[in-house]
Short mmCIF file of C-alpha atoms in Angstrom, two decimals:
data_model
loop_
_atom_site.label_atom_id
_atom_site.label_comp_id
_atom_site.label_asym_id
_atom_site.label_seq_id
_atom_site.Cartn_x
_atom_site.Cartn_y
_atom_site.Cartn_z
CA MET A 1 73.40 57.53 -46.14
CA GLN A 2 70.27 58.58 -47.90
CA LYS A 3 68.86 55.14 -47.31
CA ASN A 4 69.55 55.41 -43.58
CA MET A 5 67.87 58.81 -43.45
CA LEU A 6 64.89 57.39 -45.19
CA LEU A 7 64.74 54.46 -42.79
CA MET A 8 64.93 56.83 -39.82
CA MET A 9 62.14 58.98 -41.21
CA VAL A 10 60.00 55.94 -41.82
CA SER A 11 60.71 54.76 -38.27
CA VAL A 12 59.76 58.12 -36.81
CA VAL A 13 56.53 58.15 -38.77
CA MET A 14 55.80 54.59 -37.72
CA ILE A 15 56.47 55.31 -34.07
CA ALA A 16 54.26 58.39 -34.22
CA THR A 17 51.53 56.38 -35.90
CA THR A 18 51.84 53.66 -33.32
CA ILE A 19 51.61 56.11 -30.43
CA THR A 20 48.61 57.83 -31.98
CA SER A 21 46.79 54.59 -32.63
CA CYS A 22 47.63 53.37 -29.12
CA ASP A 23 45.87 56.41 -27.71
CA LYS A 24 42.86 55.72 -29.86
CA ASP A 25 42.88 52.06 -28.84
CA ASP A 26 42.96 52.99 -25.17
CA ASP A 27 39.89 55.15 -25.60
CA LYS A 28 38.09 52.44 -27.46
CA MET A 29 39.14 49.76 -24.99
CA THR A 30 37.66 51.44 -21.93
CA THR A 31 34.43 49.52 -21.66
CA TYR A 32 31.80 50.80 -19.30
CA TYR A 33 28.92 48.91 -17.76
CA GLN A 34 25.67 50.58 -16.71
CA THR A 35 23.36 49.41 -13.90
CA MET A 36 20.35 47.38 -15.05
CA ASP A 37 19.24 45.61 -11.87
CA GLN A 38 20.09 45.91 -8.20
CA MET A 39 19.02 44.37 -4.91
CA ALA A 40 20.01 43.80 -1.33
CA ARG A 41 17.17 42.80 1.01
CA PRO A 42 14.80 40.29 -0.53
CA ALA A 43 11.31 41.34 -1.62
CA ILE A 44 11.78 45.01 -0.75
CA ASN A 45 11.41 46.36 -4.27
CA THR A 46 8.68 43.87 -5.00
CA VAL A 47 6.57 44.73 -1.97
CA PHE A 48 7.20 48.44 -1.46
CA VAL A 49 7.85 49.93 -4.89
CA SER A 50 5.04 50.60 -7.34
CA ALA A 51 5.11 48.84 -10.70
CA ALA A 52 5.83 52.09 -12.50
CA GLU A 53 8.91 52.83 -10.38
CA LYS A 54 10.58 49.44 -10.10
CA ASP A 55 13.17 50.18 -12.77
CA VAL A 56 13.87 53.60 -11.26
CA PHE A 57 14.39 52.08 -7.81
CA ASN A 58 16.67 49.44 -9.30
CA THR A 59 18.94 52.02 -10.90
CA THR A 60 19.06 54.50 -8.01
CA THR A 61 22.20 54.24 -5.91
CA PRO A 62 21.47 53.24 -2.31
CA SER A 63 22.70 56.56 -0.92
CA MET A 64 19.91 58.30 -2.88
CA GLN A 65 17.11 55.78 -2.30
CA GLY A 66 16.05 56.94 1.16
CA GLY A 67 15.38 60.49 0.05
CA MET A 68 13.57 59.47 -3.11
CA PHE A 69 11.47 56.60 -1.77
CA GLY A 70 11.13 56.93 2.04
CA THR A 71 7.73 58.63 2.03
CA LYS A 72 6.36 56.28 -0.62
CA PHE A 73 7.50 53.27 1.41
CA LYS A 74 5.65 54.61 4.45
CA THR A 75 2.46 55.06 2.43
CA LYS A 76 2.77 51.49 1.15
CA LEU A 77 3.42 50.09 4.64
CA LEU A 78 0.29 51.75 5.98
CA ALA A 79 -1.69 50.50 2.98
CA LEU A 80 -0.55 46.95 3.74
CA ASN A 81 -1.15 47.28 7.48
CA ALA A 82 -3.40 50.20 8.43
CA GLY A 83 -3.00 49.30 12.11
CA TYR A 84 0.81 49.54 12.10
CA THR A 85 2.19 51.17 15.24
CA THR A 86 5.66 49.78 15.89
CA ASN A 87 7.26 46.42 15.12
CA LEU A 88 9.29 43.82 16.94
CA LEU A 89 12.40 45.98 16.54
CA GLY A 90 10.58 48.92 18.15
CA LEU A 91 10.61 50.89 14.93
CA ASN A 92 7.69 53.20 14.12
CA ALA A 93 6.50 53.59 10.54
CA ASP A 94 8.92 56.42 9.72
CA GLN A 95 11.91 54.63 11.23
CA PHE A 96 11.09 51.24 9.71
CA THR A 97 10.47 52.52 6.20
CA GLY A 98 13.53 54.76 6.50
CA VAL A 99 15.63 51.65 7.08
CA LEU A 100 13.95 49.71 4.28
CA ALA A 101 14.11 52.43 1.65
CA THR A 102 17.91 52.33 1.66
CA ASP A 103 18.17 48.88 0.17
CA VAL A 104 21.45 47.52 1.49
CA LEU A 105 22.14 44.24 3.24
CA ASN A 106 23.70 44.87 6.64
CA VAL A 107 26.48 42.38 7.27
CA SER A 108 28.46 41.78 10.44
CA THR A 109 32.03 40.61 10.09
CA THR A 110 32.06 39.45 13.72
CA ALA A 111 28.60 38.14 14.65
CA PRO A 112 27.01 34.94 13.32
CA THR A 113 25.09 35.50 10.10
CA THR A 114 21.34 35.77 10.33
CA PHE A 115 18.56 37.92 8.98
CA TYR A 116 17.00 37.73 12.45
CA ASP A 117 17.35 34.97 15.03
CA GLY A 118 15.82 36.64 18.07
CA THR A 119 19.16 38.12 19.15
CA ASN A 120 21.12 39.15 16.10
CA VAL A 121 19.34 41.50 13.71
CA LEU A 122 20.38 41.85 10.07
CA THR A 123 23.92 40.53 10.37
CA GLY A 124 23.80 39.23 6.83
CA ARG A 125 21.66 36.73 4.99
CA ALA A 126 22.32 33.02 5.22
CA LEU A 127 20.86 30.52 2.77
CA SER A 128 18.58 28.95 5.39
CA ASP A 129 17.28 32.24 6.84
CA ASP A 130 13.49 32.45 6.58
CA VAL A 131 13.66 36.04 5.38
CA ILE A 132 10.04 36.19 4.24
CA ASP A 133 8.75 35.28 7.71
CA VAL A 134 11.03 37.91 9.24
CA GLU A 135 9.77 40.57 6.87
CA LEU A 136 6.14 39.53 7.36
CA ILE A 137 6.59 39.74 11.15
CA LEU A 138 8.14 43.20 10.87
CA ILE A 139 5.37 44.44 8.55
CA PHE A 140 2.32 42.77 10.13
CA GLY A 141 3.28 41.44 13.56
CA GLY A 142 3.13 44.60 15.65
CA PRO A 143 5.36 45.32 18.66
CA ASN A 144 5.33 41.74 19.98
CA ALA A 145 4.94 39.78 16.72
CA MET A 146 1.49 38.63 17.88
CA ALA A 147 -0.71 40.78 15.64
CA ASN A 148 -2.21 39.42 12.40
CA PRO A 149 -1.13 35.80 13.04
CA GLY A 150 -2.41 34.66 9.65
CA LEU A 151 -0.04 37.05 7.91
CA THR A 152 3.20 36.63 9.84
CA SER A 153 4.38 33.32 8.36
CA ASP A 154 3.97 31.73 4.95
CA HIS A 155 4.61 28.33 6.61
CA VAL A 156 7.38 27.48 4.17
CA ASP A 157 10.30 27.15 6.53
CA MET A 158 13.09 25.63 4.50
CA ASN A 159 14.37 25.06 0.99
CA ASP A 160 13.27 22.03 -0.97
CA LYS A 161 16.88 20.79 -1.15
CA PRO A 162 19.40 20.72 1.70
CA PHE A 163 22.30 23.16 1.45
CA LEU A 164 25.93 22.01 1.42
CA SER A 165 28.12 22.58 4.45
CA ALA A 166 31.10 23.41 2.22
CA PHE A 167 31.72 25.72 -0.76
CA PRO A 168 29.76 26.48 -2.94
CA TYR A 169 27.07 25.89 -0.27
CA LEU A 170 24.12 26.05 -2.69
CA ALA A 171 22.56 22.73 -3.66
CA ALA A 172 23.12 21.14 -7.06
CA PRO A 173 20.51 22.09 -9.66
CA PHE A 174 17.44 20.01 -10.41
CA MET B 1 12.45 31.46 -28.06
CA LYS B 2 13.88 30.86 -24.61
CA ARG B 3 11.77 33.67 -23.26
CA LYS B 4 8.65 32.18 -24.75
CA GLN B 5 9.49 28.79 -23.28
CA ILE B 6 9.98 30.27 -19.83
CA PHE B 7 6.64 32.02 -20.00
CA LEU B 8 4.93 28.89 -21.24
CA SER B 9 6.32 26.83 -18.40
CA LEU B 10 5.41 29.53 -15.88
CA ALA B 11 1.88 29.66 -17.20
CA ALA B 12 1.67 25.87 -17.17
CA THR B 13 2.64 25.70 -13.51
CA GLY B 14 0.21 28.44 -12.59
CA LEU B 15 2.82 30.96 -11.48
CA ILE B 16 1.43 33.56 -13.82
CA THR B 17 -2.12 34.15 -12.80
CA GLY B 18 -2.34 37.74 -13.91
CA GLY B 19 -0.28 40.66 -12.79
CA LEU B 20 3.45 40.73 -12.29
CA LEU B 21 5.22 37.76 -10.88
CA PHE B 22 7.53 38.73 -8.09
CA ALA B 23 9.43 37.25 -5.22
CA ALA B 24 12.79 37.91 -3.58
CA ASP B 25 13.68 39.86 -6.66
CA HIS B 26 12.75 37.37 -9.35
CA ILE B 27 11.53 39.18 -12.46
CA ASP B 28 10.56 42.24 -10.48
CA SER B 29 12.12 44.80 -12.74
CA PRO B 30 10.39 45.20 -16.12
CA ALA B 31 13.59 46.40 -17.82
CA VAL B 32 15.44 43.15 -17.13
CA THR B 33 12.70 40.53 -17.10
CA ASN B 34 13.99 37.32 -18.66
CA GLN B 35 17.37 38.83 -19.42
CA THR B 36 20.80 37.81 -18.22
CA THR B 37 20.81 40.91 -16.01
CA ASP B 38 17.79 39.79 -13.96
CA ILE B 39 18.88 39.37 -10.34
CA THR B 40 16.92 36.89 -8.26
CA ASP B 41 18.77 37.07 -4.95
CA VAL B 42 21.88 38.09 -3.07
CA TYR B 43 23.27 36.41 0.03
CA VAL B 44 26.22 37.30 2.25
CA PHE B 45 27.12 34.93 5.06
CA ARG B 46 29.93 33.58 7.17
CA GLY B 47 31.75 30.73 5.46
CA GLN B 48 32.64 27.29 6.71
CA ASP B 49 35.87 29.01 7.74
CA PRO B 50 34.54 31.77 10.03
CA ASN B 51 37.36 34.07 8.88
CA ASN B 52 35.68 34.27 5.47
CA LEU B 53 32.52 35.83 4.07
CA VAL B 54 30.62 34.24 1.20
CA PHE B 55 28.98 36.40 -1.47
CA VAL B 56 26.26 34.78 -3.60
CA ALA B 57 24.73 36.40 -6.69
CA ASN B 58 21.82 34.54 -8.25
CA THR B 59 20.51 35.57 -11.66
CA GLN B 60 18.17 34.30 -14.38
CA GLY B 61 15.75 32.61 -12.02
CA LEU B 62 12.80 30.29 -12.49
CA LEU B 63 14.73 27.91 -14.70
CA MET B 64 12.54 24.85 -14.73
CA GLY B 65 13.87 21.46 -15.66
CA SER B 66 16.91 20.38 -17.58
CA ALA B 67 16.14 22.04 -20.91
CA ALA B 68 15.78 25.56 -19.57
CA THR B 69 18.71 25.17 -17.17
CA SER B 70 21.15 23.70 -19.68
CA ALA B 71 20.21 26.43 -22.17
CA ALA B 72 20.87 29.25 -19.70
CA ARG B 73 24.17 31.05 -20.15
CA PHE B 74 26.17 33.75 -18.47
CA ASP B 75 26.54 36.77 -20.75
CA GLU B 76 29.85 38.42 -21.67
CA ASN B 77 28.09 41.81 -21.76
CA THR B 78 26.74 41.53 -18.22
CA LEU B 79 28.90 42.56 -15.30
CA ILE B 80 27.91 41.04 -11.96
CA GLU B 81 29.06 43.37 -9.20
CA PHE B 82 28.96 43.07 -5.41
CA ASN B 83 29.17 46.55 -3.88
CA ILE B 84 30.66 46.77 -0.40
CA ASP B 85 30.41 49.85 1.83
CA ASN B 86 32.66 49.61 4.86
CA ASN B 87 32.14 53.08 6.41
CA ASN B 88 28.33 53.15 6.53
CA ASP B 89 27.65 55.92 4.01
CA ASN B 90 25.95 53.57 1.53
CA VAL B 91 28.53 54.38 -1.14
CA GLU B 92 30.69 51.47 -2.29
CA ASP B 93 34.30 51.41 -1.05
CA LEU B 94 35.08 48.05 -2.64
CA VAL B 95 33.65 46.00 -5.46
CA ILE B 96 33.92 42.35 -6.38
CA GLN B 97 33.22 41.99 -10.09
CA GLY B 98 32.47 38.92 -12.18
CA ILE B 99 32.51 38.87 -15.98
CA TYR B 100 32.02 35.89 -18.26
CA ALA B 101 34.10 35.10 -21.35
CA ASN B 102 34.98 31.92 -23.23
CA GLY B 103 33.51 29.47 -20.77
CA LYS B 104 35.10 31.11 -17.74
CA MET B 105 34.02 33.55 -15.06
CA LYS B 106 36.74 36.08 -14.28
CA ILE B 107 36.78 37.85 -10.93
CA TYR B 108 38.14 41.35 -10.21
CA GLY B 109 38.62 42.56 -6.63
CA PRO B 110 37.83 43.05 -3.89
CA VAL B 111 39.18 46.42 -5.04
CA LYS B 112 38.41 50.11 -4.68
CA PRO B 113 36.50 51.24 -7.79
CA ALA B 114 37.71 54.22 -9.82
CA GLU B 115 34.20 55.65 -9.77
CA THR B 116 31.13 54.90 -7.67
CA GLY B 117 27.50 54.68 -8.68
CA THR B 118 25.72 53.26 -11.68
CA ARG B 119 28.67 53.18 -14.09
CA SER B 120 31.58 50.76 -13.72
CA ARG B 121 34.50 49.36 -15.60
CA LEU B 122 36.58 46.31 -14.87
CA GLN B 123 38.86 47.26 -12.06
CA GLY B 124 42.56 46.38 -11.99
CA ASN B 125 43.76 42.91 -12.84
CA SER B 126 41.70 39.78 -12.57
CA THR B 127 42.18 38.12 -9.18
CA ALA B 128 40.64 34.73 -9.93
CA GLU B 129 38.91 32.79 -12.65
CA VAL B 130 36.91 29.60 -12.77
CA ALA B 131 35.54 27.43 -15.55
CA VAL B 132 31.75 27.68 -15.54
CA THR B 133 30.32 24.40 -14.28
CA ALA B 134 28.09 22.83 -16.91
CA TYR B 135 24.57 21.67 -16.10
CA GLY B 136 24.69 18.01 -15.22
CA ALA B 137 28.36 18.04 -14.14
CA ALA B 138 29.09 15.44 -11.49
CA SER B 139 30.63 18.00 -9.16
CA PRO B 140 31.05 21.79 -9.08
CA THR B 141 34.27 23.27 -10.48
CA ILE B 142 35.90 25.40 -7.80
CA THR B 143 38.94 27.68 -7.98
CA THR B 144 40.90 28.47 -4.83
CA THR B 145 43.60 31.14 -5.15
CA THR B 146 46.73 31.62 -3.08
CA SER B 147 45.22 34.82 -1.67
CA GLY B 148 42.33 32.81 -0.26
CA LEU B 149 39.54 33.53 -2.76
CA LYS B 150 37.19 30.71 -3.74
CA VAL B 151 35.01 30.98 -6.82
CA PHE B 152 32.18 28.99 -8.38
CA ALA B 153 29.94 29.87 -11.33
CA GLY B 154 27.15 27.76 -12.78
CA PRO B 155 23.62 26.47 -12.34
CA ARG B 156 22.39 25.72 -8.82
CA ASP B 157 19.10 25.01 -7.13
CA ASP B 158 17.31 28.28 -6.28
CA PRO B 159 17.81 28.50 -2.50
CA PHE B 160 14.86 30.86 -2.02
CA PHE B 161 11.66 29.48 -0.46
CA PHE B 162 8.34 31.30 -0.27
CA ASP B 163 4.62 30.66 -0.79
CA LEU B 164 4.43 33.28 -3.50
CA THR B 165 1.12 32.07 -4.88
CA GLN B 166 -0.73 32.56 -1.60
CA PHE B 167 1.03 35.85 -0.97
CA LYS B 168 -0.24 37.13 -4.29
CA LYS B 169 -3.77 36.10 -3.37
CA ILE B 170 -3.48 37.99 -0.09
CA ILE B 171 -2.19 41.12 -1.82
CA ALA B 172 -4.97 40.86 -4.40
CA GLY B 173 -7.61 40.58 -1.68
CA GLN B 174 -8.52 37.02 -2.63
CA ALA B 175 -7.29 35.54 0.66
CA THR B 176 -6.81 36.86 4.19
CA SER B 177 -4.12 34.52 5.48
CA PHE B 178 -1.41 32.06 4.52
CA ASN B 179 -1.99 28.31 4.35
CA ASN B 180 -0.39 25.92 6.82
CA PRO B 181 1.58 24.22 5.48
CA GLY B 182 2.42 26.58 2.65
CA THR B 183 3.67 25.69 -0.81
CA ASP B 184 7.16 26.71 -1.94
CA ALA B 185 6.66 28.35 -5.32
CA PHE B 186 10.40 27.99 -6.03
CA ALA B 187 10.64 24.26 -5.46
CA GLY B 188 12.21 22.56 -8.44
CA THR B 189 13.65 25.72 -10.01
CA ASN B 190 17.25 26.63 -10.74
CA VAL B 191 19.30 29.82 -11.04
CA LEU B 192 22.70 30.76 -12.42
CA SER B 193 24.92 31.40 -9.41
CA LEU B 194 28.18 33.23 -8.86
CA VAL B 195 29.65 32.36 -5.47
CA VAL B 196 32.77 34.12 -4.19
CA GLU B 197 34.29 33.41 -0.78
CA VAL B 198 36.62 36.12 0.53
CA PRO B 199 38.83 36.42 3.62
CA LYS B 200 37.33 39.10 5.86
CA SER B 201 40.78 40.70 6.04
CA MET B 202 40.33 41.85 2.42
CA LEU B 203 37.13 43.77 3.16
CA GLY B 204 38.35 46.69 5.27
CA ALA B 205 35.79 45.97 7.94
CA SER B 206 37.42 47.61 10.95
CA SER B 207 34.01 48.64 12.28
CA GLY B 208 32.75 45.06 12.06
CA LYS B 209 29.93 46.18 9.78
CA LEU B 210 29.45 46.20 6.03
CA ASN B 211 26.60 47.27 3.80
CA VAL B 212 26.36 45.15 0.67
CA TRP B 213 24.23 45.28 -2.48
CA LEU B 214 24.37 43.47 -5.77
CA GLU B 215 24.18 45.09 -9.18
CA THR B 216 24.11 43.73 -12.70
CA LYS B 217 25.50 46.12 -15.26
CA LYS B 218 25.21 45.97 -19.02
CA LYS B 219 28.01 46.87 -21.43
CA SER B 220 27.18 50.36 -22.71
#
């Protein structure tokens, strides 16, 4: 009888201990991860954000980026191209930099994927898209893409290795 | 050591000519330069099956040659996270997370995250995992799940192409135009890729539009 009582007490203590330590374990086991780098459209941070603010831009959530960086993007655009009026998409400096400062990749779930193919605009980013030429045209090319012809293409039009037609699509490493 | 080697090879190939090296997003953020959290590129495109979207996260860029590429590793403290906004408010409604452990990349999602913004934790149960393909493997290791996810993780050729060297000269005022033909500064370099293919039906895209961005997050 006494032995049983003792066993019960020990059990109760053990259960209590187990529950307590479980709680502690749960707290300890919740591992959090904090943003270090971020990107969506290629070369946006690199071209439009000052060296001192690159880390800040990369840890600012997209919903906050437009407010924090829109004006600075416009200043940078006009420094790159003092003659900027509108671009091929018909966007003036405020509109264009407003779009760029919120660094998200627009993706269509219905249209074919392309950064820009003359018809579809920013419906995603495919491996073969010449995104640098598109960005150069939008920054330097003016309303009809004819301005600053020396600055609207880097004349590198494709990757050095062909992409695969099937998953995982990217070419094998060198 | 690895960092020093990368810088030496960059200097040897003339990519570092003073100032910061930058490209799509390669080494553009001082806080993550030459770390496992350094993003080089993100791609989202329609898959071979047009009912699917493919999400590509490339990290740890400018891996030159076999030594640097075979030495590169995914990091168990680095979370790779695709953020997907499906109602156009630029706040993530879904995440697809990848975390490395014991030679495998585990995928979580697509799933609604418990909290949005710069802090994350692994969300729900893992939905797929794949053995990381080793450098030099004859073919990529691919996992296909019954729910339709496909996953690959491992070294790949850097798909980005750009005459970075001439661009830098233009920005620095040392040149006024690009060369024709240009020179791809990323030819012959590799990255560590995470590729996840997802049925569009899992992405809540009733409007037909998504906003996507990639984040790397460090265990805190």
